[in-house]
């Protein structure tokens, strides 16, 4: 899952860049060439790509936590196996993306430390709670679905190592999405209790899914470095619209009600009403919808979300309790076994 | 499952007499329940492992264990007229046949998790070897299929014991402490199921020569010595009835409560 659209990138031109080299770089990017590690690139581009890949890697391994909590409670052998494999994939994505980041000059240990000390961030969406099995279905359907939409456009970017990693990751995300779709369908064709579980989870995850693509774009987004340098290829608002156009009719088809909700400090829904703005425009085909609460979005990003502390605490525990193992590998004779 | 394999494993389901069928179901449940609990415990490390690469490897093994349990439950399900999920999630605690060692929490200690895996993998390999030679062809076919993956688990666990034994003072101490803690508990793995003698006599679960317990201890002791650590390997099962007779550790019901939490909301529904 994951994706890095809400990384909050402030990438800008550096006055010290050699103008000739910069012009050549920009024309290569504009012509659709891939930039590799050892190519010349503006310093701000190298830093921005590192920040983006690191944020994405962090998101993968933090993203493993809410779903990981449900592995021990999965309701059938098939789901237990699929969920374990899914969370394992996310860890694998983290590993691949840390490798891209390492090649841009930051050690893995520094990245893991910066993550648990809060120096770097991870995707906001993982600061929401997953209190039922229905949330696991919803995460795999809506959030992995959103991640695929976003990452497909990131696979169109200009930085070769990141683009190749996105392509690999997207193939696995397609499986997660399929399994999420199957879980949602199973719940919605199940007993009244199962349907209610799914609707309640849908209410919790619809708005985090819309926020997944990041805040509204700046007016001149296309001309700013992140898009001009193809670190990102589609605007946040456009991705959000694509998501609603794809998922709103699918949700309605499955029997969901799309609600505008109010949540308490724990991220649980305390009030809801059907989204009255939600309707398809007959001429454009696009769905109108009520915008997310962007104040909530910024509050969660600043650390005030329902699960920020819990996620970081678990990540820290894992880091600390694994330290003696890593030391044994570094100082011992035998190397690391190859990953399965 | 490919058609050819299903055919061999399905063949002659009716050939067994009642006593043998009951004993075989009990034996297969003991192996499957061990694997389910082990996989269940270990899958909980997914996303929290000490090194990303090992997180992935350990998770693969957890998935193998659960998949093995599933295959064995399906087999028992065909003999006993039930489903794999009903066996995995729908029994009362005293109907499970798992050993005390797989019920033990690792308390977030990687060395304990690894030691637990080590004792179990080595025994699984031998149990599957015995079943591979079974006079009952369908179970022999299934056991041979599972044994190939078990070899990978054994190599993984052995590799880590060596690595931690030759790592730092701390890793040596922690691995040693884990072996010391789990060795007495691992005796629980050796308890026979009810009427196991019947299966040994009629070749459905043929004995090994030298006997399984001796082979298990010899392999474990050689490995642990080689890693610069030591092991007091149990040479027989405890004298009192344990998991194989449905007598479990006090924490077992709460493990089941967690594992079956969602299943029990609607036991008859599809999930
Ligand atoms: Fe995913
Ligand atoms: Fe992912």
XYZ file of C-alpha atoms and ligand atoms in Angstrom:
613
model
C 0.000 0.000 0.000
C 0.926 3.552 0.603
C 2.265 6.122 -1.822
C 3.774 9.433 -1.065
C 1.457 12.106 -2.333
C 1.052 13.832 1.003
C 4.755 14.010 1.695
C 4.423 17.819 1.763
C 7.255 18.418 -0.622
C 8.964 21.768 -0.692
C 11.353 21.246 -3.541
C 12.719 24.346 -5.167
C 15.355 25.503 -7.599
C 18.754 26.122 -6.145
C 20.484 29.282 -7.352
C 23.818 27.449 -7.320
C 22.839 24.864 -9.931
C 24.872 25.161 -13.132
C 22.297 26.686 -15.544
C 23.546 24.674 -18.532
C 23.398 21.373 -16.685
C 20.009 22.271 -15.254
C 18.651 23.063 -18.707
C 19.959 19.748 -20.059
C 18.472 17.882 -17.094
C 15.101 19.536 -17.536
C 14.991 18.830 -21.240
C 15.869 15.162 -20.643
C 13.054 14.923 -18.093
C 10.650 16.678 -20.443
C 11.595 14.229 -23.232
C 10.656 11.304 -20.984
C 14.203 10.051 -20.263
C 14.823 8.270 -16.994
C 17.308 9.831 -14.574
C 19.701 7.373 -12.882
C 21.701 7.614 -9.657
C 24.968 8.607 -11.272
C 23.449 11.148 -13.697
C 23.811 14.828 -12.932
C 20.734 16.144 -11.140
C 19.940 19.323 -9.229
C 20.794 18.976 -5.562
C 17.181 19.782 -4.673
C 16.062 16.930 -6.922
C 18.346 14.402 -5.225
C 17.196 15.567 -1.800
C 13.558 15.624 -2.872
C 13.716 12.109 -4.339
C 15.389 10.830 -1.176
C 12.703 12.442 0.932
C 9.986 10.991 -1.267
C 11.396 7.437 -1.388
C 12.146 7.470 2.343
C 8.661 8.724 3.162
C 7.220 6.018 0.959
C 9.396 3.336 2.604
C 8.385 4.553 6.074
C 4.749 4.383 5.002
C 5.099 0.777 3.887
C 6.477 -0.433 7.190
C 4.141 1.672 9.335
C 1.324 0.568 7.023
C 2.119 -3.021 8.008
C 1.084 -2.299 11.602
C -2.706 -1.720 11.532
C -3.251 -4.793 9.364
C -0.609 -6.803 11.197
C -2.692 -6.463 14.352
C -5.434 -8.551 12.699
C -3.326 -11.474 11.463
C -3.895 -13.328 14.737
C -7.648 -12.773 14.467
C -8.333 -13.498 10.789
C -11.546 -15.558 10.604
C -10.473 -18.379 8.259
C -7.284 -20.160 7.283
C -7.480 -18.676 3.802
C -7.809 -15.107 5.116
C -5.104 -15.681 7.714
C -2.689 -16.802 5.013
C -3.649 -14.014 2.631
C -3.361 -11.301 5.279
C 0.026 -12.542 6.477
C 1.259 -12.602 2.880
C -0.156 -9.130 2.281
C 1.517 -7.571 5.302
C 4.710 -9.392 4.331
C 4.483 -7.779 0.875
C 4.244 -4.352 2.483
C 7.411 -5.042 4.469
C 9.015 -6.117 1.190
C 7.958 -2.814 -0.404
C 9.552 -1.015 2.527
C 12.749 -2.953 1.989
C 12.860 -2.137 -1.749
C 12.169 1.547 -1.149
C 14.750 1.812 1.626
C 17.204 0.394 -0.898
C 16.334 3.149 -3.379
C 16.814 5.659 -0.557
C 20.091 4.086 0.594
C 21.457 4.522 -2.928
C 20.600 8.221 -2.629
C 22.940 8.453 0.322
C 21.183 7.720 3.636
C 21.793 4.572 5.682
C 18.899 2.294 6.561
C 19.598 2.583 10.253
C 19.487 6.388 10.057
C 16.144 6.154 8.283
C 14.671 3.750 10.842
C 15.883 5.965 13.669
C 14.551 9.158 12.090
C 11.202 7.440 11.679
C 10.820 6.456 15.336
C 12.092 9.774 16.635
C 9.572 11.625 14.471
C 12.230 13.393 12.387
C 10.714 11.949 9.245
C 7.102 11.176 8.500
C 4.967 8.430 7.030
C 1.636 8.497 5.271
C -1.100 10.134 7.273
C -3.654 7.455 6.471
C -2.027 5.020 8.915
C -2.878 7.243 11.855
C -6.473 6.047 11.720
C -7.722 3.068 13.740
C -8.763 -0.370 12.469
C -11.079 -1.540 15.253
C -12.823 -4.420 13.403
C -12.231 -7.044 10.734
C -14.330 -4.829 8.450
C -11.573 -2.207 8.597
C -9.111 -4.760 7.226
C -11.405 -5.381 4.266
C -11.786 -1.634 3.769
C -8.062 -0.896 3.978
C -7.325 -3.497 1.309
C -10.099 -2.268 -0.923
C -10.077 1.527 -0.543
C -6.553 2.300 0.614
C -4.753 -0.231 -1.561
C -7.072 0.895 -4.357
C -6.060 4.516 -3.790
C -2.407 3.504 -3.561
C -2.577 1.743 -6.919
C -4.128 4.820 -8.563
C -1.430 7.032 -7.109
C 1.488 4.679 -7.713
C 0.546 4.067 -11.322
C 1.131 7.765 -11.926
C 4.363 7.659 -9.905
C 5.550 4.840 -12.168
C 5.352 7.461 -14.937
C 7.909 9.620 -13.189
C 11.477 10.407 -14.193
C 13.680 8.841 -11.518
C 14.641 5.394 -12.861
C 15.219 3.476 -9.606
C 11.963 4.740 -8.087
C 9.975 4.163 -11.273
C 11.179 0.551 -11.574
C 10.348 -0.086 -7.912
C 6.849 1.351 -8.405
C 6.229 -1.005 -11.317
C 7.216 -4.005 -9.227
C 5.184 -2.879 -6.242
C 2.089 -2.171 -8.320
C 1.904 -5.775 -9.479
C 1.650 -6.924 -5.859
C -0.789 -4.158 -4.938
C -3.137 -5.494 -7.598
C -3.369 -8.758 -5.611
C -4.046 -6.880 -2.383
C -6.792 -4.922 -4.059
C -8.401 -8.062 -5.476
C -8.378 -9.713 -2.093
C -9.808 -6.545 -0.512
C -12.579 -6.470 -3.085
C -13.330 -10.115 -2.325
C -13.451 -9.466 1.428
C -15.795 -6.492 1.005
C -18.047 -8.439 -1.338
C -18.150 -11.378 1.114
C -19.168 -9.108 3.997
C -21.754 -7.225 1.946
C -23.366 -10.480 0.796
C -23.249 -11.916 4.321
C -25.406 -11.644 7.430
C -26.896 -8.347 8.685
C -24.145 -8.187 11.296
C -21.457 -8.580 8.635
C -23.050 -5.884 6.464
C -23.177 -3.492 9.383
C -19.538 -4.239 10.157
C -18.665 -3.346 6.553
C -20.756 -0.142 6.472
C -19.297 1.058 9.769
C -15.797 0.441 8.459
C -16.659 2.159 5.190
C -17.763 5.227 7.173
C -14.396 5.272 8.947
C -12.304 4.878 5.778
C -14.082 6.823 3.015
C -12.705 10.201 4.061
C -9.181 9.012 4.882
C -9.212 7.536 1.341
C -10.096 10.915 -0.154
C -7.390 12.574 1.931
C -4.962 9.883 0.819
C -4.078 11.908 -2.292
C -2.936 14.898 -0.289
C -4.304 18.430 0.163
C -5.672 20.559 -2.685
C -2.975 21.561 -5.168
C -1.321 24.940 -5.357
C -2.693 26.893 -8.341
C 0.516 26.604 -10.385
C 1.355 23.005 -9.389
C 2.343 21.983 -12.948
C 5.132 24.560 -13.059
C 6.636 23.833 -9.660
C 9.625 21.468 -9.413
C 7.853 18.336 -8.135
C 5.717 18.150 -11.267
C 8.090 19.932 -13.641
C 10.775 17.381 -12.736
C 8.267 14.531 -12.916
C 8.724 13.440 -9.312
C 4.962 13.447 -9.395
C 2.961 13.400 -12.597
C -0.702 14.034 -11.730
C -2.196 16.635 -9.413
C -3.703 15.615 -6.074
C -7.171 16.907 -6.911
C -7.229 15.099 -10.222
C -6.272 11.804 -8.538
C -8.952 12.348 -5.906
C -11.580 12.896 -8.608
C -10.481 9.740 -10.424
C -10.796 7.830 -7.164
C -14.319 9.071 -6.461
C -15.379 8.397 -10.055
C -14.146 4.815 -9.711
C -15.138 3.975 -6.119
C -18.343 5.913 -5.449
C -20.385 3.957 -8.025
C -18.708 0.687 -6.956
C -19.607 1.363 -3.314
C -23.203 2.248 -4.180
C -23.466 -0.920 -6.284
C -22.339 -3.013 -3.326
C -25.050 -1.435 -1.184
C -22.988 1.053 0.812
C -24.300 4.450 1.856
C -21.689 7.167 1.334
C -21.813 9.300 4.452
C -20.288 12.530 5.639
C -19.098 11.761 9.156
C -18.012 13.363 12.375
C -15.347 11.542 14.371
C -14.163 11.660 17.966
C -10.541 11.902 19.079
C -10.170 8.121 18.698
C -11.153 8.301 15.036
C -14.511 6.627 15.676
C -17.645 7.921 13.983
C -20.009 9.778 16.308
C -22.419 11.246 13.740
C -23.155 10.665 10.077
C -25.493 11.735 7.305
C -25.608 10.760 3.645
C -23.438 12.975 1.438
C -26.014 15.131 -0.309
C -23.481 16.527 -2.748
C -22.757 13.070 -4.086
C -24.154 12.798 -7.595
C -22.905 12.182 -11.081
C -22.756 15.117 -13.470
C -24.559 13.952 -16.580
C -22.408 15.917 -19.007
C -18.911 15.377 -17.535
C -19.577 11.959 -15.988
C -17.705 13.056 -12.846
C -19.067 12.610 -9.347
C -19.458 15.623 -7.087
C -18.718 15.004 -3.401
C -18.281 16.786 -0.093
C -14.622 17.721 0.400
C -12.674 16.187 3.290
C -12.146 18.208 6.441
C -8.703 19.637 5.661
C -8.290 20.992 9.170
C -8.501 17.429 10.442
C -5.941 16.410 7.829
C -3.377 18.960 9.035
C -4.106 18.179 12.669
C -3.385 14.468 12.056
C -0.212 15.271 10.079
C 1.056 17.369 12.977
C 0.726 14.324 15.234
C -2.784 14.842 16.606
C -4.365 11.819 14.919
C -6.017 8.955 16.768
C -3.140 6.486 16.331
C 0.065 8.519 15.743
C 1.503 7.694 19.151
C 0.474 4.044 19.060
C 2.017 3.418 15.608
C 5.324 5.042 16.483
C 5.484 3.286 19.841
C 5.078 -0.125 18.208
C 7.640 0.717 15.529
C 10.036 1.829 18.266
C 9.454 -1.356 20.249
C 10.236 -3.417 17.151
C 13.383 -1.377 16.507
C 14.597 -1.640 20.078
C 13.852 -5.300 20.583
C 15.619 -6.153 17.314
C 18.774 -4.232 18.063
C 20.683 -7.123 19.649
C 19.936 -9.276 16.590
C 21.251 -6.624 14.205
C 24.374 -6.182 16.312
C 24.955 -9.951 16.240
C 24.758 -9.917 12.447
C 27.044 -6.911 12.057
C 29.686 -8.221 14.455
C 29.309 -11.933 13.835
C 31.015 -14.035 11.187
C 27.951 -15.146 9.305
C 26.109 -12.753 7.039
C 22.410 -12.269 6.702
C 20.426 -15.103 5.140
C 18.934 -14.232 1.776
C 15.352 -12.984 1.935
C 12.818 -15.679 1.073
C -4.618 -28.623 -5.862
C -3.686 -30.382 -9.135
C -6.073 -33.196 -10.008
C -3.407 -35.927 -9.953
C -2.289 -35.063 -6.431
C -5.846 -34.823 -5.124
C -6.508 -38.255 -6.563
C -3.597 -39.900 -4.701
C -4.423 -38.168 -1.427
C -8.093 -39.073 -1.771
C -7.588 -42.676 -2.766
C -8.818 -45.361 -0.467
C -10.247 -43.086 2.203
C -12.461 -45.977 3.166
C -9.746 -48.595 3.561
C -9.050 -47.755 7.212
C -10.834 -49.531 10.053
C -12.509 -47.289 12.623
C -9.839 -47.585 15.309
C -7.058 -46.745 12.850
C -9.021 -43.878 11.372
C -9.604 -42.378 14.798
C -5.985 -42.732 15.812
C -4.766 -41.279 12.514
C -7.100 -38.291 12.863
C -5.709 -37.694 16.340
C -2.134 -37.905 15.121
C -2.750 -35.579 12.177
C -4.548 -33.124 14.447
C -1.555 -33.150 16.793
C 0.758 -32.242 13.901
C -1.689 -29.746 12.381
C -2.472 -28.072 15.706
C 1.245 -27.701 16.459
C 1.735 -26.119 13.055
C -1.283 -23.854 13.326
C -0.271 -22.536 16.738
C 3.340 -22.117 15.683
C 2.323 -20.323 12.473
C -0.204 -18.264 14.415
C 2.403 -17.158 16.959
C 5.055 -16.507 14.338
C 2.811 -14.666 11.886
C 2.384 -12.108 14.658
C 6.032 -11.121 14.002
C 5.170 -10.040 10.460
C 5.974 -6.344 10.274
C 7.867 -6.413 13.578
C 10.886 -8.618 12.835
C 14.391 -7.571 13.846
C 15.615 -7.052 10.265
C 13.409 -6.419 7.236
C 14.917 -9.326 5.291
C 14.325 -11.693 8.198
C 10.859 -10.296 8.800
C 10.032 -11.472 5.284
C 11.721 -14.879 5.651
C 10.134 -15.608 9.031
C 6.737 -14.614 7.701
C 7.127 -17.027 4.782
C 7.790 -19.836 7.225
C 4.778 -18.855 9.328
C 2.680 -19.010 6.166
C 4.075 -22.457 5.329
C 3.148 -23.714 8.786
C -0.406 -22.428 8.482
C -0.691 -23.830 4.957
C 0.586 -27.220 6.188
C -1.961 -27.147 8.994
C -4.639 -26.342 6.434
C -3.654 -29.302 4.219
C -3.683 -31.644 7.210
C -7.037 -30.327 8.460
C -8.483 -30.856 4.997
C -7.225 -34.420 5.114
C -8.744 -35.004 8.558
C -11.888 -33.242 7.377
C -12.281 -35.821 4.604
C -11.798 -38.691 7.074
C -14.080 -37.210 9.716
C -16.647 -35.375 7.625
C -15.899 -31.779 8.549
C -14.063 -28.739 7.165
C -10.589 -27.349 7.729
C -11.906 -24.058 9.137
C -14.270 -25.831 11.538
C -11.298 -27.833 12.810
C -9.012 -24.816 13.048
C -11.469 -22.381 14.624
C -14.487 -24.310 15.834
C -13.280 -26.778 18.476
C -13.361 -26.429 22.238
C -9.897 -26.146 23.858
C -9.825 -29.779 25.037
C -10.351 -31.015 21.474
C -7.054 -29.478 20.326
C -4.002 -31.736 20.334
C -1.125 -29.229 20.268
C 1.883 -29.389 22.617
C 2.627 -26.958 25.444
C 5.719 -25.581 23.709
C 3.739 -24.031 20.824
C 1.299 -22.507 23.291
C 4.050 -20.566 24.976
C 4.255 -16.858 24.209
C 7.625 -15.617 22.974
C 7.138 -12.390 24.952
C 8.503 -10.431 21.984
C 11.842 -12.173 22.407
C 13.219 -13.160 19.027
C 15.460 -15.827 20.597
C 12.449 -17.573 22.146
C 10.543 -17.431 18.873
C 13.526 -18.937 17.092
C 14.101 -21.679 19.684
C 10.418 -22.608 19.555
C 10.681 -22.874 15.782
C 13.860 -24.945 16.065
C 12.423 -27.657 18.337
C 9.257 -27.902 16.274
C 10.854 -27.884 12.819
C 13.228 -30.690 13.681
C 10.410 -32.818 15.030
C 8.102 -31.968 12.111
C 10.747 -33.135 9.713
C 10.901 -36.532 11.434
C 7.154 -36.916 11.841
C 6.670 -36.168 8.154
C 9.450 -38.597 7.270
C 7.581 -41.324 9.139
C 4.313 -40.479 7.464
C 6.051 -40.445 4.080
C 6.662 -44.162 4.613
C 3.101 -44.828 5.704
C 1.306 -47.979 4.600
C -1.640 -45.670 3.982
C -0.794 -44.227 0.574
C -2.868 -41.013 0.694
C -1.143 -39.703 3.820
C 2.272 -40.762 2.517
C 1.678 -38.656 -0.597
C 0.675 -35.597 1.433
C 3.561 -35.988 3.892
C 6.123 -36.151 1.078
C 4.771 -32.924 -0.330
C 5.044 -31.123 3.026
C 8.465 -32.590 3.904
C 10.221 -30.669 1.119
C 9.214 -27.320 2.641
C 10.054 -28.514 6.133
C 13.682 -28.942 5.045
C 13.854 -25.216 4.261
C 12.515 -24.381 7.734
C 15.101 -26.572 9.432
C 17.933 -24.923 7.488
C 16.586 -21.490 8.377
C 16.364 -22.229 12.112
C 19.764 -23.962 12.162
C 21.362 -21.042 10.326
C 20.072 -18.557 12.867
C 21.157 -20.599 15.889
C 24.675 -20.692 14.415
C 24.563 -16.999 13.570
C 23.462 -15.960 17.051
C 25.867 -18.417 18.679
C 28.761 -16.814 16.806
C 27.489 -13.234 17.047
C 27.977 -11.132 20.175
C 28.136 -12.058 23.862
C 24.605 -10.773 24.151
C 23.275 -12.871 21.276
C 24.999 -15.972 22.692
C 23.477 -15.360 26.108
C 20.027 -14.704 24.738
C 20.032 -17.768 22.501
C 21.315 -19.913 25.367
C 18.665 -18.567 27.722
C 15.960 -19.313 25.156
C 17.206 -22.886 24.697
C 17.320 -23.355 28.462
C 13.779 -22.039 28.841
C 12.229 -24.052 26.040
C 14.135 -27.362 26.245
C 12.098 -28.737 29.188
C 8.863 -27.542 27.555
C 9.798 -29.146 24.249
C 9.315 -32.559 25.877
C 5.604 -31.863 25.364
C 6.159 -32.443 21.631
C 7.117 -36.060 22.304
C 3.857 -37.145 23.937
C 2.077 -39.840 21.930
C -1.547 -39.491 20.876
C -4.107 -42.015 22.116
C -3.736 -45.372 20.327
C -0.536 -44.295 18.590
C 0.678 -47.867 19.159
C -1.981 -49.095 16.730
C -0.633 -46.814 13.993
C 2.927 -47.913 14.670
C 1.975 -51.595 14.592
C 0.042 -51.458 11.328
C 2.566 -49.279 9.525
C 0.332 -46.214 9.120
C 2.864 -44.288 11.270
C 5.934 -46.546 11.058
C 8.664 -46.080 13.666
C 12.125 -44.860 12.672
C 15.299 -46.745 13.347
C 17.018 -45.358 15.420
C 13.847 -44.125 17.135
C 12.487 -40.661 16.379
C 13.179 -39.130 19.776
C 16.820 -40.227 19.740
C 17.315 -38.867 16.222
C 15.648 -35.591 17.153
C 17.876 -35.151 20.211
C 21.035 -36.130 18.346
C 20.410 -33.634 15.540
C 19.535 -30.803 17.898
C 22.471 -31.476 20.190
C 24.955 -31.612 17.295
C 23.678 -28.337 15.914
C 23.637 -26.532 19.250
C 27.161 -27.792 20.128
C 28.335 -26.622 16.741
C 26.932 -23.156 17.488
C 28.994 -23.040 20.681
C 25.930 -23.396 22.910
C 24.597 -26.290 24.941
C 21.348 -28.159 25.136
C 19.821 -30.531 27.681
C 17.531 -32.249 25.234
C 14.545 -34.062 26.784
C 14.623 -37.764 26.005
C 11.002 -38.601 26.659
C 7.591 -37.067 27.071
C 6.432 -35.880 30.506
C 4.684 -38.530 32.638
C 1.461 -36.582 32.974
C -1.100 -36.181 30.173
C -0.582 -33.052 28.069
C -1.742 -31.455 24.843
C -2.006 -34.708 22.896
C -4.736 -35.774 25.354
C -6.399 -32.358 25.371
C -4.757 -31.086 28.560
C -3.408 -27.621 27.791
C -1.490 -24.789 29.420
C -3.547 -22.214 31.360
C -2.954 -19.591 28.660
C -4.284 -21.770 25.811
C -7.983 -20.760 26.010
C -7.018 -17.096 25.719
C -4.944 -17.837 22.594
C -8.027 -19.443 21.082
C -10.210 -16.529 22.190
C -8.008 -14.183 20.204
C -7.603 -16.462 17.184
C -11.342 -17.175 16.957
C -12.604 -13.703 17.891
C -13.961 -12.854 14.441
C -14.880 -16.415 13.433
C -17.112 -16.731 16.507
C -19.117 -13.608 15.602
C -20.799 -15.691 12.889
C -19.386 -19.252 12.918
C -21.645 -20.364 10.078
C -21.045 -17.385 7.811
C -18.510 -17.043 5.029
C -15.795 -14.554 5.858
Fe -0.703 -3.101 -0.481
Fe 2.819 -1.516 -0.440
